[in-house]
Coordinates of C-alpha atoms and ligand atoms in Angstrom, one line a residue:
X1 CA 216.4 296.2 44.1
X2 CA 216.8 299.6 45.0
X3 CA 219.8 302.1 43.7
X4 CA 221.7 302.2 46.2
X5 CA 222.4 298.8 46.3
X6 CA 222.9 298.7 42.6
X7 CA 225.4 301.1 42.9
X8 CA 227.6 298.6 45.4
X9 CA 227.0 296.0 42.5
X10 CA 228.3 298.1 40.3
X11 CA 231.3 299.0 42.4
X12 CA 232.5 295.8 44.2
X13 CA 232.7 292.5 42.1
X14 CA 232.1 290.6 45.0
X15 CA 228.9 291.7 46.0
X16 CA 228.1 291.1 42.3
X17 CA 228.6 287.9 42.6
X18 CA 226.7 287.5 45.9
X19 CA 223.9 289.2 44.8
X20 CA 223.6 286.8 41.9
X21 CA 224.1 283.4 43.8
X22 CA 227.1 282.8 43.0
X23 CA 230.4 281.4 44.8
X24 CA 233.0 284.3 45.6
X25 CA 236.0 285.5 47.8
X26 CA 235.8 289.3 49.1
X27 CA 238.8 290.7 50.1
X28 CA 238.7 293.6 52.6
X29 CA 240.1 297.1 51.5
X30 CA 239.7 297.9 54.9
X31 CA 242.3 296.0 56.8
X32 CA 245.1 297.2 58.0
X33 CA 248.0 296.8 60.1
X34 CA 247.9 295.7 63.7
X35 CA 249.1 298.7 65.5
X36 CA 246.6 301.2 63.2
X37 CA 243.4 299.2 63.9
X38 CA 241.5 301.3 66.4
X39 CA 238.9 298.9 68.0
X40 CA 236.6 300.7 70.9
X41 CA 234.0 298.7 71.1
X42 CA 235.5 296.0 73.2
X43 CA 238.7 296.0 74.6
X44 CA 241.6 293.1 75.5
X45 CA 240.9 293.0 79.5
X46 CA 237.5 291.7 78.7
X47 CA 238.6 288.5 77.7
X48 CA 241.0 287.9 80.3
X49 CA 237.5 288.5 82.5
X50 CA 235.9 286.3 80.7
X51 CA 238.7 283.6 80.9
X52 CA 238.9 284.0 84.6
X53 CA 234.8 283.5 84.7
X54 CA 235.2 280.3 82.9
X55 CA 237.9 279.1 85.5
X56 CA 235.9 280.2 88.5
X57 CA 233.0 277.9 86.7
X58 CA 235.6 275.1 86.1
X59 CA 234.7 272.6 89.6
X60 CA 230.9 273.5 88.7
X61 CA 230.9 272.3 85.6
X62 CA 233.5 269.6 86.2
X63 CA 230.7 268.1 89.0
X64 CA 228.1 268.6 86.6
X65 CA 229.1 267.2 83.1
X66 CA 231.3 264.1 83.5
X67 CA 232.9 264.4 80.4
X68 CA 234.3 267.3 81.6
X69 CA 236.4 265.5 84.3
X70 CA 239.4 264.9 82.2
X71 CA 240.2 269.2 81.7
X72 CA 238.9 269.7 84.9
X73 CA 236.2 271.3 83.6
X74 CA 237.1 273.5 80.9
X75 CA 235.8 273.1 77.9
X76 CA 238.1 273.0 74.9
X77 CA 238.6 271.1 72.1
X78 CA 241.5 269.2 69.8
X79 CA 243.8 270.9 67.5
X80 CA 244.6 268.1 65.0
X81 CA 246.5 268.2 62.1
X82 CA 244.4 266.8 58.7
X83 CA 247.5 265.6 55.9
X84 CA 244.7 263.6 54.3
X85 CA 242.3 266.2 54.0
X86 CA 245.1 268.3 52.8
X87 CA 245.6 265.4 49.6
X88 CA 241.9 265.6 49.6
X89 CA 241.8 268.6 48.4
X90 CA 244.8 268.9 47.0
X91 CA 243.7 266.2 44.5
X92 CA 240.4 266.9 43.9
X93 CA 239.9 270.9 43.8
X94 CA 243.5 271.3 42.8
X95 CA 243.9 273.6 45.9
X96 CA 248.1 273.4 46.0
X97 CA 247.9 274.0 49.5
X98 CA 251.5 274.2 50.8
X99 CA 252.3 273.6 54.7
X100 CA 250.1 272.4 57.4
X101 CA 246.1 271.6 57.2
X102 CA 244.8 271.7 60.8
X103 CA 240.9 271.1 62.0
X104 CA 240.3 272.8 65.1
X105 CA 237.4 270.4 66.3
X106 CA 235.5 272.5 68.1
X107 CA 232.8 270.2 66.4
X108 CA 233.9 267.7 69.2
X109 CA 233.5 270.4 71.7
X110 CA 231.8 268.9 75.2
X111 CA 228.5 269.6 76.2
X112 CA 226.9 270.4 72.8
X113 CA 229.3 269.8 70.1
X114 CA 229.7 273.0 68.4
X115 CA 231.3 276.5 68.8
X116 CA 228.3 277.6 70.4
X117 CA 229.2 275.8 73.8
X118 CA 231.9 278.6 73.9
X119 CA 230.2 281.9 73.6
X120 CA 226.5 280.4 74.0
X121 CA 228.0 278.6 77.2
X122 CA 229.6 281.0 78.4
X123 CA 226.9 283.7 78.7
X124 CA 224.3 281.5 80.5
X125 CA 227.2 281.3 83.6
X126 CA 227.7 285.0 83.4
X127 CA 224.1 285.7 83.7
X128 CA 223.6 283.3 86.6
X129 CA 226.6 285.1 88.3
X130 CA 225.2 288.0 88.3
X131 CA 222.2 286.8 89.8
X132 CA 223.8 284.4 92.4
X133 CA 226.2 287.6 93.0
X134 CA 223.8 290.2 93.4
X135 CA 221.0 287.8 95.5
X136 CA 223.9 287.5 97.9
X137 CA 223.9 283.5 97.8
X138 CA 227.5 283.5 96.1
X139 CA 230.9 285.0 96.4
X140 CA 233.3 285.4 93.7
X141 CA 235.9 283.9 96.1
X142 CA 233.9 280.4 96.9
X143 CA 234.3 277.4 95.2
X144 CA 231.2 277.6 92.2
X145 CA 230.7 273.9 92.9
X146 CA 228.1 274.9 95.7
X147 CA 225.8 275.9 92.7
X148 CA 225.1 272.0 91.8
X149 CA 223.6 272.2 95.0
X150 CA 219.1 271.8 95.4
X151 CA 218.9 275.6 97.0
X152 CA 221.0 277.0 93.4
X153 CA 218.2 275.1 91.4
X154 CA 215.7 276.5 93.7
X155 CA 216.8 280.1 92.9
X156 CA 217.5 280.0 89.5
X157 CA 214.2 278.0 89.0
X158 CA 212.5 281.4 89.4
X159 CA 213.9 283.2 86.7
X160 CA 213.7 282.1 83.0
X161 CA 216.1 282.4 79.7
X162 CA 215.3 282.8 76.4
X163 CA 217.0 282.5 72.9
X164 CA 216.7 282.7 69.3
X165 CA 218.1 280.1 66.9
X166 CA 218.6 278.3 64.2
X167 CA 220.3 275.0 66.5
X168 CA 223.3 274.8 68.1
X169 CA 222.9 278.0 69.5
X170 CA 219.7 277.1 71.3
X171 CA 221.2 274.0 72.4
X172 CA 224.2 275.6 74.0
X173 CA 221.8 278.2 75.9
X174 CA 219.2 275.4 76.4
X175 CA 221.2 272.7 77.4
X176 CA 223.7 275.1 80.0
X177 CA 220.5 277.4 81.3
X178 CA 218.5 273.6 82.4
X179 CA 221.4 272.1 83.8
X180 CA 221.7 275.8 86.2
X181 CA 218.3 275.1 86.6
X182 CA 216.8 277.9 84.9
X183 CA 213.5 277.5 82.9
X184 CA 214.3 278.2 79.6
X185 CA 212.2 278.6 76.1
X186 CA 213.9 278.5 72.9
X187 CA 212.8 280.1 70.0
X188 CA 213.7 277.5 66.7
X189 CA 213.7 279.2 63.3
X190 CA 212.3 276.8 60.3
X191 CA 215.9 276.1 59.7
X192 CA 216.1 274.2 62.8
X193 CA 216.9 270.7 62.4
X194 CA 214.1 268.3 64.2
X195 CA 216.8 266.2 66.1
X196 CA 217.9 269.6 68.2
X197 CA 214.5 270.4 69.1
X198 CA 213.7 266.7 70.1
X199 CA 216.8 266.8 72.1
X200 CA 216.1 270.0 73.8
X201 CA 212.9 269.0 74.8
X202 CA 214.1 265.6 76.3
X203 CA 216.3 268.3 78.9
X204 CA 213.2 269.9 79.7
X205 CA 213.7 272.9 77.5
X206 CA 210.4 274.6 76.2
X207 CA 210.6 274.6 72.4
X208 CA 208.9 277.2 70.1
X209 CA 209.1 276.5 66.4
X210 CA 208.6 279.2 63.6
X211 CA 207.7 278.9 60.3
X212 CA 209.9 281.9 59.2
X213 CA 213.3 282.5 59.1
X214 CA 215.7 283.0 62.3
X215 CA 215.4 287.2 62.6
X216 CA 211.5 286.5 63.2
X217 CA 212.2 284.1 65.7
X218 CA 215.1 286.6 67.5
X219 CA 212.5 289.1 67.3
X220 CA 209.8 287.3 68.7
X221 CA 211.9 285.6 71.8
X222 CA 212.9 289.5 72.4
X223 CA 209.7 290.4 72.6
X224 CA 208.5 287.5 75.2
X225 CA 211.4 287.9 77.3
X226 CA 211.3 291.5 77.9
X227 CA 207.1 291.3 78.7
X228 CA 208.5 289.2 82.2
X229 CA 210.8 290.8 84.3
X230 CA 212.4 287.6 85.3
X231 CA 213.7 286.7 82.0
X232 CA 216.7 287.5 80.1
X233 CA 216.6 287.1 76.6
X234 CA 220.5 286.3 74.9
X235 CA 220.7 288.7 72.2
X236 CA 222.9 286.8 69.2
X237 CA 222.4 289.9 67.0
X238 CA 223.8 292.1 69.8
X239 CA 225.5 290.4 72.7
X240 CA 229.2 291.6 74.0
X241 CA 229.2 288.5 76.2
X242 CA 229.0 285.9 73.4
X243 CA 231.5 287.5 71.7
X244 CA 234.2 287.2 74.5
X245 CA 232.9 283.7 74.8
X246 CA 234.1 283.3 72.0
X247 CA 237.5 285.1 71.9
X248 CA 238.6 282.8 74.5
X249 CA 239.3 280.9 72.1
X250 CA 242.6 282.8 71.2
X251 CA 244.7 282.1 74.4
X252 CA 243.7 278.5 73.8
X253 CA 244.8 277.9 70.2
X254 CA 247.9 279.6 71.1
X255 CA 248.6 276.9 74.0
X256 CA 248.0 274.1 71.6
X257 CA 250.0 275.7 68.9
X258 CA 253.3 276.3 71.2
X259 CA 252.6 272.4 72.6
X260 CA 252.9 270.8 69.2
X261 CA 255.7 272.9 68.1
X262 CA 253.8 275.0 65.5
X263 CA 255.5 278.5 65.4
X264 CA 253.1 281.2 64.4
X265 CA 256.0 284.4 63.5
X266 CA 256.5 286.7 60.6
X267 CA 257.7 283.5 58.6
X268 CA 255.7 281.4 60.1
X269 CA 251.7 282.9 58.8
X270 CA 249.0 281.2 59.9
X271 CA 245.7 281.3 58.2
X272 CA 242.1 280.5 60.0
X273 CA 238.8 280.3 58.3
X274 CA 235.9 280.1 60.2
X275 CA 232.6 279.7 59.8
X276 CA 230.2 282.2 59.6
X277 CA 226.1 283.1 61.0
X278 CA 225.4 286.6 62.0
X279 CA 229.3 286.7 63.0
X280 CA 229.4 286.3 67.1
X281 CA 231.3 283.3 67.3
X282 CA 234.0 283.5 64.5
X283 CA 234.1 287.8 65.5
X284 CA 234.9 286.7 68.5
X285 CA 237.3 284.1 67.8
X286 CA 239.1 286.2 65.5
X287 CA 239.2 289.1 67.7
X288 CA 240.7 287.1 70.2
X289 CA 243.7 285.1 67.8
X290 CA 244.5 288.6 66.2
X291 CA 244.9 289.8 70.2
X292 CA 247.5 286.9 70.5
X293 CA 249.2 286.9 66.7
X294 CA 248.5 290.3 64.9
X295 CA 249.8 290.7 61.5
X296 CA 250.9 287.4 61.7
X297 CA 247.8 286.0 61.5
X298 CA 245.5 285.8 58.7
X299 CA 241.9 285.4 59.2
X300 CA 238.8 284.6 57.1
X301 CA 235.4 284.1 57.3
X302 CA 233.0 281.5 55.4
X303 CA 229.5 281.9 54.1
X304 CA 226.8 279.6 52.0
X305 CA 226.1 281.1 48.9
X306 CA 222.3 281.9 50.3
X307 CA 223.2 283.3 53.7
X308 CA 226.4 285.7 53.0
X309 CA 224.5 288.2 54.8
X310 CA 228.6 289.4 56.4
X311 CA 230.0 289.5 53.0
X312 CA 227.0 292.0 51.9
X313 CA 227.2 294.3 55.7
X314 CA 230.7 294.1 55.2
X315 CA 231.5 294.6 51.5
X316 CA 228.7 297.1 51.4
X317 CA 229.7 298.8 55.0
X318 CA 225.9 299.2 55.8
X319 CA 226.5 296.2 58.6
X320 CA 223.2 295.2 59.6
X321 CA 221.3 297.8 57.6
X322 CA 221.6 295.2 54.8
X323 CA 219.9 291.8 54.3
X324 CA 220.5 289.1 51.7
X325 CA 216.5 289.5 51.2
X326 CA 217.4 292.9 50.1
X327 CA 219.5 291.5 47.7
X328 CA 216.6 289.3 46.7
X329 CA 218.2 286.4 48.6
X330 CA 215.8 284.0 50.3
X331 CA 218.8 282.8 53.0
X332 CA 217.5 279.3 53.0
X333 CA 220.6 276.4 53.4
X334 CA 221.8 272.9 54.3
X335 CA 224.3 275.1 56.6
X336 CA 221.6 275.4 59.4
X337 CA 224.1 277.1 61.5
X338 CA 224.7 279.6 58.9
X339 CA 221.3 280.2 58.0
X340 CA 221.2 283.9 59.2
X341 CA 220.3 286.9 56.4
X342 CA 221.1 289.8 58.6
X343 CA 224.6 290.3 60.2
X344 CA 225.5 290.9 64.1
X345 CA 224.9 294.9 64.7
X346 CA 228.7 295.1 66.1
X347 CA 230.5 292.3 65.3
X348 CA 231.5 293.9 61.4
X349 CA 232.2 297.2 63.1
X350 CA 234.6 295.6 65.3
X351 CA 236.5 293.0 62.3
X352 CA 236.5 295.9 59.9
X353 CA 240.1 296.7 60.3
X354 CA 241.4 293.2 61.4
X355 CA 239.8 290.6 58.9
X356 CA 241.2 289.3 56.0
X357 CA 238.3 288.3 53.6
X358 CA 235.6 286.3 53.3
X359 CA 234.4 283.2 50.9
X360 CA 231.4 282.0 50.2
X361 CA 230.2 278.2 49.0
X362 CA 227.5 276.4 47.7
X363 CA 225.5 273.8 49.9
X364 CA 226.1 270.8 47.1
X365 CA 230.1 271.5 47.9
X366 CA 229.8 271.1 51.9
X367 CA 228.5 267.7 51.2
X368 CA 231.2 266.9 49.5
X369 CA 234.0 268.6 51.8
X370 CA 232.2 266.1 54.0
X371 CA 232.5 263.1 52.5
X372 CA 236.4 264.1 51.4
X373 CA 237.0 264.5 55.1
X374 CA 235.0 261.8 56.5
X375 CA 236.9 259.2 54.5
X376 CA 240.1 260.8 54.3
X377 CA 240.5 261.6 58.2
X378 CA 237.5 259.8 59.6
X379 CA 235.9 262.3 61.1
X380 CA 232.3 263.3 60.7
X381 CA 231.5 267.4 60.9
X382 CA 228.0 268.8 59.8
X383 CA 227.3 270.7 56.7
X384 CA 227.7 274.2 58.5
X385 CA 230.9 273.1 59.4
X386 CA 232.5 272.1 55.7
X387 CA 232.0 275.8 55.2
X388 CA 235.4 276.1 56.7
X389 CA 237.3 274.8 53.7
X390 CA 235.4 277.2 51.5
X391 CA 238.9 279.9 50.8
X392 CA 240.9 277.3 50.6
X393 CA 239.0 275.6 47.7
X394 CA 239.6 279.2 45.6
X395 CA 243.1 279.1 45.4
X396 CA 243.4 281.7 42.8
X397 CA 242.3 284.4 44.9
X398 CA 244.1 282.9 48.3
X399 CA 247.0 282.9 46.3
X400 CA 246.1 286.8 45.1
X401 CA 246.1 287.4 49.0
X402 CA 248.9 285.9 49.7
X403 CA 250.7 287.7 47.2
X404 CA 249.5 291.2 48.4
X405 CA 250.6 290.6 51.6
X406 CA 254.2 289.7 50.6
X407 CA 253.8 286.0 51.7
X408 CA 254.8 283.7 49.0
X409 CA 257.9 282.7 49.9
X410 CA 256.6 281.7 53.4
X411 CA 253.6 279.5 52.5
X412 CA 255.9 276.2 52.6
X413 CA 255.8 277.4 56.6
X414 CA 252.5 278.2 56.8
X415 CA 249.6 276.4 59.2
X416 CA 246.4 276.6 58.0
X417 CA 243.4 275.8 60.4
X418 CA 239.6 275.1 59.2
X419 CA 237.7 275.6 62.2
X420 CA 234.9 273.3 62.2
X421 CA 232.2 274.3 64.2
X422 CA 229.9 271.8 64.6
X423 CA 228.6 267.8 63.9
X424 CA 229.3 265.9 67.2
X425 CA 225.6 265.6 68.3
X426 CA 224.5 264.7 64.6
X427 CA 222.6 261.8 65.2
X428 CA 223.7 258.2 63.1
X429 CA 220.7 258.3 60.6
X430 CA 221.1 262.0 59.8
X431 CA 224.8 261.0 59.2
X432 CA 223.8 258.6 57.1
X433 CA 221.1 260.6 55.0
X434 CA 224.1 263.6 54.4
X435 CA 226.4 261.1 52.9
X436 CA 224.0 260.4 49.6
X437 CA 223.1 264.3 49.5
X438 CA 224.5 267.1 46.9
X439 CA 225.4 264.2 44.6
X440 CA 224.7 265.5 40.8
Ligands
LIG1 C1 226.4 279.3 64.9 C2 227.3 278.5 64.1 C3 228.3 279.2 63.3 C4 228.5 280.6 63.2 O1 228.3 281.4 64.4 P1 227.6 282.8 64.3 O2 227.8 283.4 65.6 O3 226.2 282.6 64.0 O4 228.3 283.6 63.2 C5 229.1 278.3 62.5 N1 229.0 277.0 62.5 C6 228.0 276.4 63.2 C7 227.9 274.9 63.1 C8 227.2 277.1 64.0 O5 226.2 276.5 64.7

């Protein structure tokens, strides 16, 4: 290891503890109030674009995915509180969590049953906008149904789009860019479970697997996409448009919040842990509930143990100058969605001043968080997703938060929400094989 990263080993217990595998809970020095965070790198207005994108896209993808037909073609998912889960793991991690335990299923999500049918989604339809737009074929006034339409396949037929992933990203892109009628080649990582690429290929989506980890297979999708001028490559380690995607999600939760009666105020806190990869899709989530909630809201990101490649850019402030390979990390997981060593090149710039920690678990404990919400809610998320319930399963250092920030008194009020981000598509006999796994 080299001394300059030493020296943050030295310095920051945290990264200590990352950099020698084991479980930990960073808190950042660098947040601060609401009206002191300075963020330039995006800006509020973008999401209300991007929400009035999806909406223009509504009566498309209404026509197009029937299970869309009952929000009229928006894709959301269920905010449902989990008192079971909360006894769960009340009981048996001694968590003493007080208030509400919500799951925001966004592992139900329609389409491709993870977070990544928001931002991942959500860019495909902005690029073929801008195509439609600019070829002259569409008007942002008409009714985007037209594009179901044989002469939309046609055009869109001639260009291609291409990803990097580790899963559910690639099945997002693949699944959205097919329907559109785009040819699109995804580029699978090793991590990528078999059952995604099978199912991408049975939508006619060109499948290229790697034997390395999910940078090389970024880099090598970037570097086929930009050889043919009629491909656009989505850039996860980059991409602005994901990231609103994803912040979407904010003026959402806040609508399902206020319609089941949850007040989110000064003694009202609520606390969201999401899941984390190279940070697009809980970044953008957060940016967008701290945009509806502020100070009053309390966010936190989750890592495996072998992936906390956000705790190290973070903790360490070199972003995505640091790997967990530096670290002598090999970033292998259960947590295929959060297989990712390297974080997003903006994403931590833009959380710095906004984001409230981030915890980090070992793979044998998602399987468990599993099986403790399985039978004590009946509901089936993937391993990734179990990552959610990672802070709250440290309670000594979410209490020291909570105590910092003058909350105590208020956490009998409190709503917590684990946002799981994926498991819908999981197929029976892969459900079946993760309920014997992680057992000592
Ligand atoms: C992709 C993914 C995440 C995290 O998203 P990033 O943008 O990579 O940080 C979390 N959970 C699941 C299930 C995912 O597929």
């Amino acid at each position: 290891m080299n001394k300059e990263l030493q020296t943050y080993i030295d310095a920051i217990p945290a990264v200590a503890d990352a950099a020698g595998r084991k479980e930990t809970f960073w808190i950042n020095p660098k947040m601060v109030p609401e009206k002191e965070q300075n963020i330039t790198l995006v800006q509020p207005d973008q999401i209300t674009d991007a929400k009035k994108r999806l909406e223009r896209f509504a009566p498309y993808l209404e026509e197009v995915f029937p299970e869309l037909k009952e929000t009229g073609g928006i894709i959301e998912s269920e905010l449902r509180e989990i008192p079971g889960m909360k006894d769960f793991l009340n009981t048996a991690y001694k968590t003493g969590i007080e208030g509400r335990l919500m799951l925001k299923m966004d592992s139900h999500l329609p389409i491709s049953g993870s977070v990544k049918a928001r931002g991942g989604i959500y860019e495909v339809l902005k690029h073929a906008e801008d195509l439609a737009l600019e070829s002259g074929m569409l008007k942002e006034t008409d009714n985007y149904r037209v594009l179901a339409e044989q002469r939309f396949l046609d055009f869109f037929g001639k260009y291609t789009v291409q990803v990097g992933s580790t899963g559910n990203l690639g099945m997002s892109i693949g699944i959205m860019s097919a329907k559109l009628g785009f040819h699109v080649i995804v580029h699978m990582s090793a991590d990528a479970k078999q059952w995604k690429k099978d199912l991408l290929r049975s939508r006619g989506v060109e499948v290229i697997e790697y034997a390395d980890d999910y940078c090389a297979a970024v880099e090598q999708g970037r570097k086929n996409s930009d050889q043919d001028p009629m491909s656009y490559f989505v850039d996860d380690e980059n991409s602005r448009n994901l990231f609103l995607g994803y912040s979407v999600a904010g003026e959402r939760l806040e609508a399902q919040l206020a319609r089941q009666n949850i007040p989110v105020d000064a003694d009202h806190p609520l606390f969201v842990y999401i899941p984390c990869g190279i940070g697009g899709a809980p970044g953008g989530v957060t940016y967008g509930i701290k945009q509806i909630y502020g100070d009053h809201v309390h966010c936190f990101f989750t890592e495996p143990v072998n992936a906390c490649c956000m705790l190290f850019g973070m903790a360490t402030g070199l972003q995505d100058k640091v790997s967990v390979k530096d670290f002598g990390i090999d970033g292998r997981t259960d947590a295929d969605g959060l297989a990712v060593g390297r974080p997003s090149a903006f994403v931590g710039r833009v959380v710095e001043p906004m984001l409230s920690g981030i915890a980090t678990i070992e793979d044998k404990k998602l399987y468990d968080l599993m099986r403790g919400l399985l039978s004590s809610e009946e509901i089936f998320i993937e391993p990734s997703s179990c990552a959610a319930f990672a802070a709250l399963i440290r309670p000594e250092e979410l209490t020291a938060y909570v105590e910092k920030m003058g909350l105590k008194e208020k956490m009998k009020q409190a709503t917590h929400i684990a946002w799981a981000t994926g498991g819908n598509m999981v197929p029976e006999e892969t459900r079946k094989a993760y309920l014997t796994m992680g057992l000592a």
